[in-house]
Structures are given as structure tokens and as C-alpha cells.
Amino acid sequence: MMKRKVKITVKNSFCSGKCKKARIDAKMSYHKIININQGKSLVDSLNNLMTNQFNVIVYNFVDMLSHARTDMAMIRELAPDESAYRSITRSWVMHSPLLELLRRLSDKSKGGHYHGPRHDPGETAFKIIGDKNTNTNLRYKQGKNLGFDDDDVLVVRKPEQFFLPKLNVSTAYVFTIEDYFFAYPNNYNYYVNYYKDTFQHGGYRWKK
């Protein structure tokens, strides 16, 4: 719980910092909803939120569902494919405080910007080789002895130009694109099947 509070505080500070950098002097708030009680509480506080000029609200359900589907057999049974996954998500929306919040905002005729989550099915595995110090993230790898084909990945050989940490002289970063995810040659087929249709965070999009 403490780790989660720290992350929320950091993101709140990030939003505030962005506003200051853009010279936007606005009363703002940041809320990350991770359970139904927090969602109901947010709806109850809507009148207070309306006194702000800028509110950021992040619902974490889809993110939590995608991770649970990867790790829990029961969720895999409930959502064995993309169609079932979307059905569960729709059912949650129809019975969640989020829908009530949107309805009340609509009644107040207040505009807003709605941004959906970027979770790709993760159907395309990309082979990469790394040493024992390489990180385990599916969408990016960081290390000094990475082996990969340069096609279909974003390679950063000078991390400092992208304001990324450089742990040693030869540190490089490799990012997946679109629905790709990294997999090591050993147990390659196992991880391809394990992460197929698990809707992990999406890779880099070239148009961005």
C-alpha cells in the first residue's frame, strides 16, 4: 500500500509540474481509482471536484484485469480470448461508479478529455538475448550485452539523449513496437503461449 501511495504522489507531482512548465495556473487534483469504494467516494465528491479547473482521474481496472489474466488461472477461464475479455470489461463499466460519474458530468454539461488504455493483445514475440543483469520487462530491455535484430524495435544507444539513466558506458535500451513483446530463446515457445492474448501494456507507436 505504501508503494502505491508513493506512485500516486509521484504522478500527482508530475501533473503539477507539467502545468507549471506550460505556465498553466490552475487548481487541480489527481485521483487513481483501484477499487469500488474509491470510485464511489469520487462520485460523492464530484461537487468539490467541479470547483477545480483541472481534474485527472485514472481508473486502473483494465490494467489490473490484464495482469490478473496473466497470473491467475480463474481469470483465464473467464476471459479465454479477446471477445470474452472485452465482454468482462463492458460488464464492469456498466456496473461501475465510473459510469455514474460520467452520467453526472454529462448532466452538468461539463466537457472532458477521455483517454482509453493502451493494452495490446501481445501476439508477436520478438527474440532477444541478454545477460543475467538484463531487466525482465516485456516491452523494453536495458543492458550492455543485448543481442537482437534491429528490425521492428526502437533502439536507444545514447540514453542520455532521451534522459534515460546510463548505468555504464555501453548501456543501451531496446523498446518493442505495436503488439510485440520480448522473449528469450530459451523457453521461447512457452512464453509465446503464456503471454498470448494477455493484453499487456502496448509497445511504442511510430506515429507518436
PDB file of C-alpha atoms in Angstrom:
ATOM      1  CA  MET A   1       0.000   0.000   0.000  1.00  0.00           C
ATOM      2  CA  MET A   2       2.837   2.392   0.822  1.00  0.00           C
ATOM      3  CA  LYS A   3       4.456   1.738  -2.576  1.00  0.00           C
ATOM      4  CA  ARG A   4       1.160   2.511  -4.311  1.00  0.00           C
ATOM      5  CA  LYS A   5       0.768   5.769  -2.379  1.00  0.00           C
ATOM      6  CA  VAL A   6       4.272   6.797  -3.410  1.00  0.00           C
ATOM      7  CA  LYS A   7       3.458   6.151  -7.082  1.00  0.00           C
ATOM      8  CA  ILE A   8       0.264   8.220  -6.859  1.00  0.00           C
ATOM      9  CA  THR A   9       2.150  11.060  -5.174  1.00  0.00           C
ATOM     10  CA  VAL A  10       4.809  10.983  -7.901  1.00  0.00           C
ATOM     11  CA  LYS A  11       2.208  11.097 -10.689  1.00  0.00           C
ATOM     12  CA  ASN A  12       0.370  13.913  -8.949  1.00  0.00           C
ATOM     13  CA  SER A  13       3.643  15.854  -8.765  1.00  0.00           C
ATOM     14  CA  PHE A  14       4.281  15.036 -12.432  1.00  0.00           C
ATOM     15  CA  CYS A  15       0.924  16.524 -13.470  1.00  0.00           C
ATOM     16  CA  SER A  16       1.518  19.612 -11.337  1.00  0.00           C
ATOM     17  CA  GLY A  17       4.975  20.000 -12.823  1.00  0.00           C
ATOM     18  CA  LYS A  18       3.630  19.782 -16.365  1.00  0.00           C
ATOM     19  CA  CYS A  19       1.081  22.503 -15.627  1.00  0.00           C
ATOM     20  CA  LYS A  20       3.748  24.778 -14.182  1.00  0.00           C
ATOM     21  CA  LYS A  21       6.041  24.143 -17.145  1.00  0.00           C
ATOM     22  CA  ALA A  22       3.222  25.098 -19.519  1.00  0.00           C
ATOM     23  CA  ARG A  23       2.538  28.159 -17.341  1.00  0.00           C
ATOM     24  CA  ILE A  24      -0.956  26.948 -16.540  1.00  0.00           C
ATOM     25  CA  ASP A  25      -2.040  28.346 -13.199  1.00  0.00           C
ATOM     26  CA  ALA A  26      -4.953  26.074 -12.376  1.00  0.00           C
ATOM     27  CA  LYS A  27      -6.399  24.453  -9.298  1.00  0.00           C
ATOM     28  CA  MET A  28      -6.093  20.728  -9.977  1.00  0.00           C
ATOM     29  CA  SER A  29      -6.438  17.264  -8.491  1.00  0.00           C
ATOM     30  CA  TYR A  30      -5.194  13.759  -9.324  1.00  0.00           C
ATOM     31  CA  HIS A  31      -7.082  10.560  -8.472  1.00  0.00           C
ATOM     32  CA  LYS A  32      -6.165   6.953  -9.221  1.00  0.00           C
ATOM     33  CA  ILE A  33      -9.063   4.565  -8.605  1.00  0.00           C
ATOM     34  CA  ILE A  34      -8.098   0.983  -7.773  1.00  0.00           C
ATOM     35  CA  ASN A  35     -11.253  -0.331  -6.060  1.00  0.00           C
ATOM     36  CA  ILE A  36     -15.005   0.237  -5.984  1.00  0.00           C
ATOM     37  CA  ASN A  37     -15.019   2.141  -2.679  1.00  0.00           C
ATOM     38  CA  GLN A  38     -12.606   4.716  -4.060  1.00  0.00           C
ATOM     39  CA  GLY A  39     -14.819   5.023  -7.140  1.00  0.00           C
ATOM     40  CA  LYS A  40     -17.939   5.642  -5.045  1.00  0.00           C
ATOM     41  CA  SER A  41     -16.091   8.171  -2.913  1.00  0.00           C
ATOM     42  CA  LEU A  42     -15.031  10.054  -6.026  1.00  0.00           C
ATOM     43  CA  VAL A  43     -18.628  10.248  -7.241  1.00  0.00           C
ATOM     44  CA  ASP A  44     -19.713  11.573  -3.828  1.00  0.00           C
ATOM     45  CA  SER A  45     -17.054  14.298  -4.017  1.00  0.00           C
ATOM     46  CA  LEU A  46     -17.987  15.417  -7.536  1.00  0.00           C
ATOM     47  CA  ASN A  47     -19.311  18.792  -6.404  1.00  0.00           C
ATOM     48  CA  ASN A  48     -15.951  19.565  -4.782  1.00  0.00           C
ATOM     49  CA  LEU A  49     -14.118  18.442  -7.903  1.00  0.00           C
ATOM     50  CA  MET A  50     -16.194  20.817 -10.004  1.00  0.00           C
ATOM     51  CA  THR A  51     -14.567  23.748  -8.200  1.00  0.00           C
ATOM     52  CA  ASN A  52     -11.227  22.728  -9.772  1.00  0.00           C
ATOM     53  CA  GLN A  53     -10.182  23.866 -13.197  1.00  0.00           C
ATOM     54  CA  PHE A  54      -8.383  20.615 -13.957  1.00  0.00           C
ATOM     55  CA  ASN A  55      -9.008  17.090 -12.637  1.00  0.00           C
ATOM     56  CA  VAL A  56      -7.089  13.953 -13.599  1.00  0.00           C
ATOM     57  CA  ILE A  57      -8.915  10.677 -12.934  1.00  0.00           C
ATOM     58  CA  VAL A  58      -7.257   7.332 -13.666  1.00  0.00           C
ATOM     59  CA  TYR A  59      -9.223   4.097 -13.450  1.00  0.00           C
ATOM     60  CA  ASN A  60      -6.977   1.077 -13.012  1.00  0.00           C
ATOM     61  CA  PHE A  61      -9.451  -1.751 -13.677  1.00  0.00           C
ATOM     62  CA  VAL A  62      -8.328  -2.735 -17.192  1.00  0.00           C
ATOM     63  CA  ASP A  63      -4.697  -2.714 -16.117  1.00  0.00           C
ATOM     64  CA  MET A  64      -5.459  -4.898 -13.096  1.00  0.00           C
ATOM     65  CA  LEU A  65      -7.558  -7.271 -15.204  1.00  0.00           C
ATOM     66  CA  SER A  66      -4.800  -7.742 -17.765  1.00  0.00           C
ATOM     67  CA  HIS A  67      -2.257  -8.616 -15.072  1.00  0.00           C
ATOM     68  CA  ALA A  68      -4.715 -10.923 -13.301  1.00  0.00           C
ATOM     69  CA  ARG A  69      -5.448 -12.695 -16.576  1.00  0.00           C
ATOM     70  CA  THR A  70      -1.750 -13.382 -16.996  1.00  0.00           C
ATOM     71  CA  ASP A  71      -1.203 -14.630 -13.442  1.00  0.00           C
ATOM     72  CA  MET A  72      -4.490 -16.260 -12.396  1.00  0.00           C
ATOM     73  CA  ALA A  73      -5.969 -19.406 -13.988  1.00  0.00           C
ATOM     74  CA  MET A  74      -9.504 -18.453 -12.923  1.00  0.00           C
ATOM     75  CA  ILE A  75      -9.386 -15.164 -14.844  1.00  0.00           C
ATOM     76  CA  ARG A  76      -8.024 -17.007 -17.880  1.00  0.00           C
ATOM     77  CA  GLU A  77     -11.076 -19.269 -17.696  1.00  0.00           C
ATOM     78  CA  LEU A  78     -13.405 -16.266 -17.569  1.00  0.00           C
ATOM     79  CA  ALA A  79     -11.622 -14.477 -20.411  1.00  0.00           C
ATOM     80  CA  PRO A  80     -10.015 -17.092 -22.679  1.00  0.00           C
ATOM     81  CA  ASP A  81      -9.961 -14.815 -25.731  1.00  0.00           C
ATOM     82  CA  GLU A  82     -10.268 -11.188 -26.785  1.00  0.00           C
ATOM     83  CA  SER A  83     -14.057 -11.303 -27.167  1.00  0.00           C
ATOM     84  CA  ALA A  84     -14.555 -12.590 -23.608  1.00  0.00           C
ATOM     85  CA  TYR A  85     -12.008 -10.071 -22.284  1.00  0.00           C
ATOM     86  CA  ARG A  86     -13.944  -7.198 -23.835  1.00  0.00           C
ATOM     87  CA  SER A  87     -17.230  -8.621 -22.532  1.00  0.00           C
ATOM     88  CA  ILE A  88     -15.942  -8.645 -18.943  1.00  0.00           C
ATOM     89  CA  THR A  89     -14.654  -5.102 -19.331  1.00  0.00           C
ATOM     90  CA  ARG A  90     -18.004  -3.898 -20.690  1.00  0.00           C
ATOM     91  CA  SER A  91     -19.881  -5.606 -17.856  1.00  0.00           C
ATOM     92  CA  TRP A  92     -17.638  -3.905 -15.322  1.00  0.00           C
ATOM     93  CA  VAL A  93     -18.175  -0.480 -16.891  1.00  0.00           C
ATOM     94  CA  MET A  94     -21.959  -0.893 -16.900  1.00  0.00           C
ATOM     95  CA  HIS A  95     -21.965  -1.632 -13.144  1.00  0.00           C
ATOM     96  CA  SER A  96     -19.132   0.623 -12.001  1.00  0.00           C
ATOM     97  CA  PRO A  97     -19.060   4.042 -10.296  1.00  0.00           C
ATOM     98  CA  LEU A  98     -17.237   5.274 -13.397  1.00  0.00           C
ATOM     99  CA  LEU A  99     -20.437   5.145 -15.447  1.00  0.00           C
ATOM    100  CA  GLU A 100     -22.310   7.054 -12.741  1.00  0.00           C
ATOM    101  CA  LEU A 101     -19.535   9.655 -12.693  1.00  0.00           C
ATOM    102  CA  LEU A 102     -19.751  10.117 -16.470  1.00  0.00           C
ATOM    103  CA  ARG A 103     -23.544  10.421 -16.292  1.00  0.00           C
ATOM    104  CA  ARG A 104     -23.351  13.142 -13.655  1.00  0.00           C
ATOM    105  CA  LEU A 105     -20.728  15.016 -15.640  1.00  0.00           C
ATOM    106  CA  SER A 106     -22.999  14.800 -18.674  1.00  0.00           C
ATOM    107  CA  ASP A 107     -25.885  16.223 -16.652  1.00  0.00           C
ATOM    108  CA  LYS A 108     -23.682  19.139 -15.652  1.00  0.00           C
ATOM    109  CA  SER A 109     -22.781  19.658 -19.330  1.00  0.00           C
ATOM    110  CA  LYS A 110     -19.098  19.703 -18.499  1.00  0.00           C
ATOM    111  CA  GLY A 111     -16.595  18.763 -21.168  1.00  0.00           C
ATOM    112  CA  GLY A 112     -13.667  16.467 -20.645  1.00  0.00           C
ATOM    113  CA  HIS A 113     -10.962  14.501 -22.378  1.00  0.00           C
ATOM    114  CA  TYR A 114     -11.319  10.736 -22.197  1.00  0.00           C
ATOM    115  CA  HIS A 115      -8.353   8.541 -22.991  1.00  0.00           C
ATOM    116  CA  GLY A 116      -8.707   4.765 -23.169  1.00  0.00           C
ATOM    117  CA  PRO A 117      -5.984   2.333 -22.059  1.00  0.00           C
ATOM    118  CA  ARG A 118      -3.349   1.092 -24.475  1.00  0.00           C
ATOM    119  CA  HIS A 119      -3.295  -2.652 -23.935  1.00  0.00           C
ATOM    120  CA  ASP A 120      -2.382  -4.715 -26.972  1.00  0.00           C
ATOM    121  CA  PRO A 121      -3.155  -8.441 -27.215  1.00  0.00           C
ATOM    122  CA  GLY A 122       0.577  -9.162 -27.374  1.00  0.00           C
ATOM    123  CA  GLU A 123       0.600 -11.695 -30.161  1.00  0.00           C
ATOM    124  CA  THR A 124       4.029 -11.107 -31.688  1.00  0.00           C
ATOM    125  CA  ALA A 125       7.106 -12.349 -29.852  1.00  0.00           C
ATOM    126  CA  PHE A 126      10.489 -10.790 -30.567  1.00  0.00           C
ATOM    127  CA  LYS A 127      13.627 -12.769 -29.777  1.00  0.00           C
ATOM    128  CA  ILE A 128      16.304 -11.032 -27.726  1.00  0.00           C
ATOM    129  CA  ILE A 129      19.396 -12.213 -25.860  1.00  0.00           C
ATOM    130  CA  GLY A 130      20.614 -10.630 -22.638  1.00  0.00           C
ATOM    131  CA  ASP A 131      22.854 -11.398 -19.682  1.00  0.00           C
ATOM    132  CA  LYS A 132      21.723 -12.050 -16.110  1.00  0.00           C
ATOM    133  CA  ASN A 133      21.629  -8.314 -15.335  1.00  0.00           C
ATOM    134  CA  THR A 134      19.083  -7.542 -18.054  1.00  0.00           C
ATOM    135  CA  ASN A 135      15.684  -6.406 -16.737  1.00  0.00           C
ATOM    136  CA  THR A 136      12.618  -8.660 -17.070  1.00  0.00           C
ATOM    137  CA  ASN A 137      10.161  -6.177 -18.610  1.00  0.00           C
ATOM    138  CA  LEU A 138       8.244  -7.499 -21.632  1.00  0.00           C
ATOM    139  CA  ARG A 139       8.209  -4.218 -23.551  1.00  0.00           C
ATOM    140  CA  TYR A 140      11.722  -2.876 -23.072  1.00  0.00           C
ATOM    141  CA  LYS A 141      15.175  -4.188 -22.269  1.00  0.00           C
ATOM    142  CA  GLN A 142      18.112  -2.392 -20.738  1.00  0.00           C
ATOM    143  CA  GLY A 143      21.645  -3.760 -20.670  1.00  0.00           C
ATOM    144  CA  LYS A 144      25.138  -3.770 -22.125  1.00  0.00           C
ATOM    145  CA  ASN A 145      25.190  -7.135 -23.911  1.00  0.00           C
ATOM    146  CA  LEU A 146      21.883  -7.277 -25.737  1.00  0.00           C
ATOM    147  CA  GLY A 147      21.572  -9.403 -28.833  1.00  0.00           C
ATOM    148  CA  PHE A 148      18.710  -8.718 -31.266  1.00  0.00           C
ATOM    149  CA  ASP A 149      17.741  -7.939 -34.840  1.00  0.00           C
ATOM    150  CA  ASP A 150      17.435  -4.169 -35.347  1.00  0.00           C
ATOM    151  CA  ASP A 151      14.238  -4.535 -37.392  1.00  0.00           C
ATOM    152  CA  ASP A 152      10.885  -3.779 -35.718  1.00  0.00           C
ATOM    153  CA  VAL A 153      12.286  -2.329 -32.485  1.00  0.00           C
ATOM    154  CA  LEU A 154      13.244   1.105 -31.243  1.00  0.00           C
ATOM    155  CA  VAL A 155      16.920   1.143 -30.228  1.00  0.00           C
ATOM    156  CA  VAL A 156      18.400   3.810 -27.951  1.00  0.00           C
ATOM    157  CA  ARG A 157      22.191   3.605 -27.872  1.00  0.00           C
ATOM    158  CA  LYS A 158      22.673   7.023 -26.287  1.00  0.00           C
ATOM    159  CA  PRO A 159      20.309   7.013 -23.275  1.00  0.00           C
ATOM    160  CA  GLU A 160      21.342  10.486 -22.151  1.00  0.00           C
ATOM    161  CA  GLN A 161      19.762  11.986 -25.271  1.00  0.00           C
ATOM    162  CA  PHE A 162      16.396  10.609 -24.103  1.00  0.00           C
ATOM    163  CA  PHE A 163      17.014  11.482 -20.439  1.00  0.00           C
ATOM    164  CA  LEU A 164      17.312   7.801 -19.543  1.00  0.00           C
ATOM    165  CA  PRO A 165      19.749   6.535 -16.898  1.00  0.00           C
ATOM    166  CA  LYS A 166      23.058   5.247 -18.204  1.00  0.00           C
ATOM    167  CA  LEU A 167      24.461   2.643 -15.831  1.00  0.00           C
ATOM    168  CA  ASN A 168      27.686   2.085 -17.777  1.00  0.00           C
ATOM    169  CA  VAL A 169      29.429   3.176 -20.984  1.00  0.00           C
ATOM    170  CA  SER A 170      27.758   0.556 -23.188  1.00  0.00           C
ATOM    171  CA  THR A 171      24.235   0.724 -21.733  1.00  0.00           C
ATOM    172  CA  ALA A 172      21.538   0.518 -24.417  1.00  0.00           C
ATOM    173  CA  TYR A 173      17.744   0.397 -24.399  1.00  0.00           C
ATOM    174  CA  VAL A 174      15.523  -1.551 -26.765  1.00  0.00           C
ATOM    175  CA  PHE A 175      11.766  -0.897 -26.953  1.00  0.00           C
ATOM    176  CA  THR A 176       9.134  -3.024 -28.667  1.00  0.00           C
ATOM    177  CA  ILE A 177       6.606  -1.539 -31.071  1.00  0.00           C
ATOM    178  CA  GLU A 178       2.876  -2.126 -31.536  1.00  0.00           C
ATOM    179  CA  ASP A 179       1.856  -5.550 -30.111  1.00  0.00           C
ATOM    180  CA  TYR A 180       5.375  -7.031 -29.888  1.00  0.00           C
ATOM    181  CA  PHE A 181       6.836  -8.388 -26.663  1.00  0.00           C
ATOM    182  CA  PHE A 182      10.314  -9.663 -25.872  1.00  0.00           C
ATOM    183  CA  ALA A 183      11.059 -13.340 -25.285  1.00  0.00           C
ATOM    184  CA  TYR A 184      14.353 -15.141 -24.730  1.00  0.00           C
ATOM    185  CA  PRO A 185      15.361 -18.070 -27.000  1.00  0.00           C
ATOM    186  CA  ASN A 186      15.329 -20.494 -24.069  1.00  0.00           C
ATOM    187  CA  ASN A 187      11.714 -21.496 -23.296  1.00  0.00           C
ATOM    188  CA  TYR A 188      10.677 -19.271 -26.202  1.00  0.00           C
ATOM    189  CA  ASN A 189       7.547 -21.249 -27.161  1.00  0.00           C
ATOM    190  CA  TYR A 190       6.415 -21.424 -23.534  1.00  0.00           C
ATOM    191  CA  TYR A 191       6.423 -17.636 -23.119  1.00  0.00           C
ATOM    192  CA  VAL A 192       4.836 -17.081 -26.531  1.00  0.00           C
ATOM    193  CA  ASN A 193       1.840 -19.171 -25.422  1.00  0.00           C
ATOM    194  CA  TYR A 194       1.874 -17.784 -21.871  1.00  0.00           C
ATOM    195  CA  TYR A 195       1.577 -14.133 -22.904  1.00  0.00           C
ATOM    196  CA  LYS A 196      -0.598 -14.588 -25.988  1.00  0.00           C
ATOM    197  CA  ASP A 197      -3.821 -12.520 -25.729  1.00  0.00           C
ATOM    198  CA  THR A 198      -2.927 -11.223 -22.255  1.00  0.00           C
ATOM    199  CA  PHE A 199      -3.319  -7.533 -23.171  1.00  0.00           C
ATOM    200  CA  GLN A 200      -0.067  -6.213 -21.773  1.00  0.00           C
ATOM    201  CA  HIS A 201       0.834  -2.533 -21.967  1.00  0.00           C
ATOM    202  CA  GLY A 202       1.293  -1.621 -25.608  1.00  0.00           C
ATOM    203  CA  GLY A 203       4.676  -1.058 -27.217  1.00  0.00           C
ATOM    204  CA  TYR A 204       5.978   2.084 -28.887  1.00  0.00           C
ATOM    205  CA  ARG A 205       3.864   3.520 -31.725  1.00  0.00           C
ATOM    206  CA  TRP A 206       5.885   5.096 -34.512  1.00  0.00           C
ATOM    207  CA  LYS A 207       3.297   7.850 -35.088  1.00  0.00           C
ATOM    208  CA  LYS A 208       3.983   9.079 -31.543  1.00  0.00           C
TER     209      LYS A 208
END
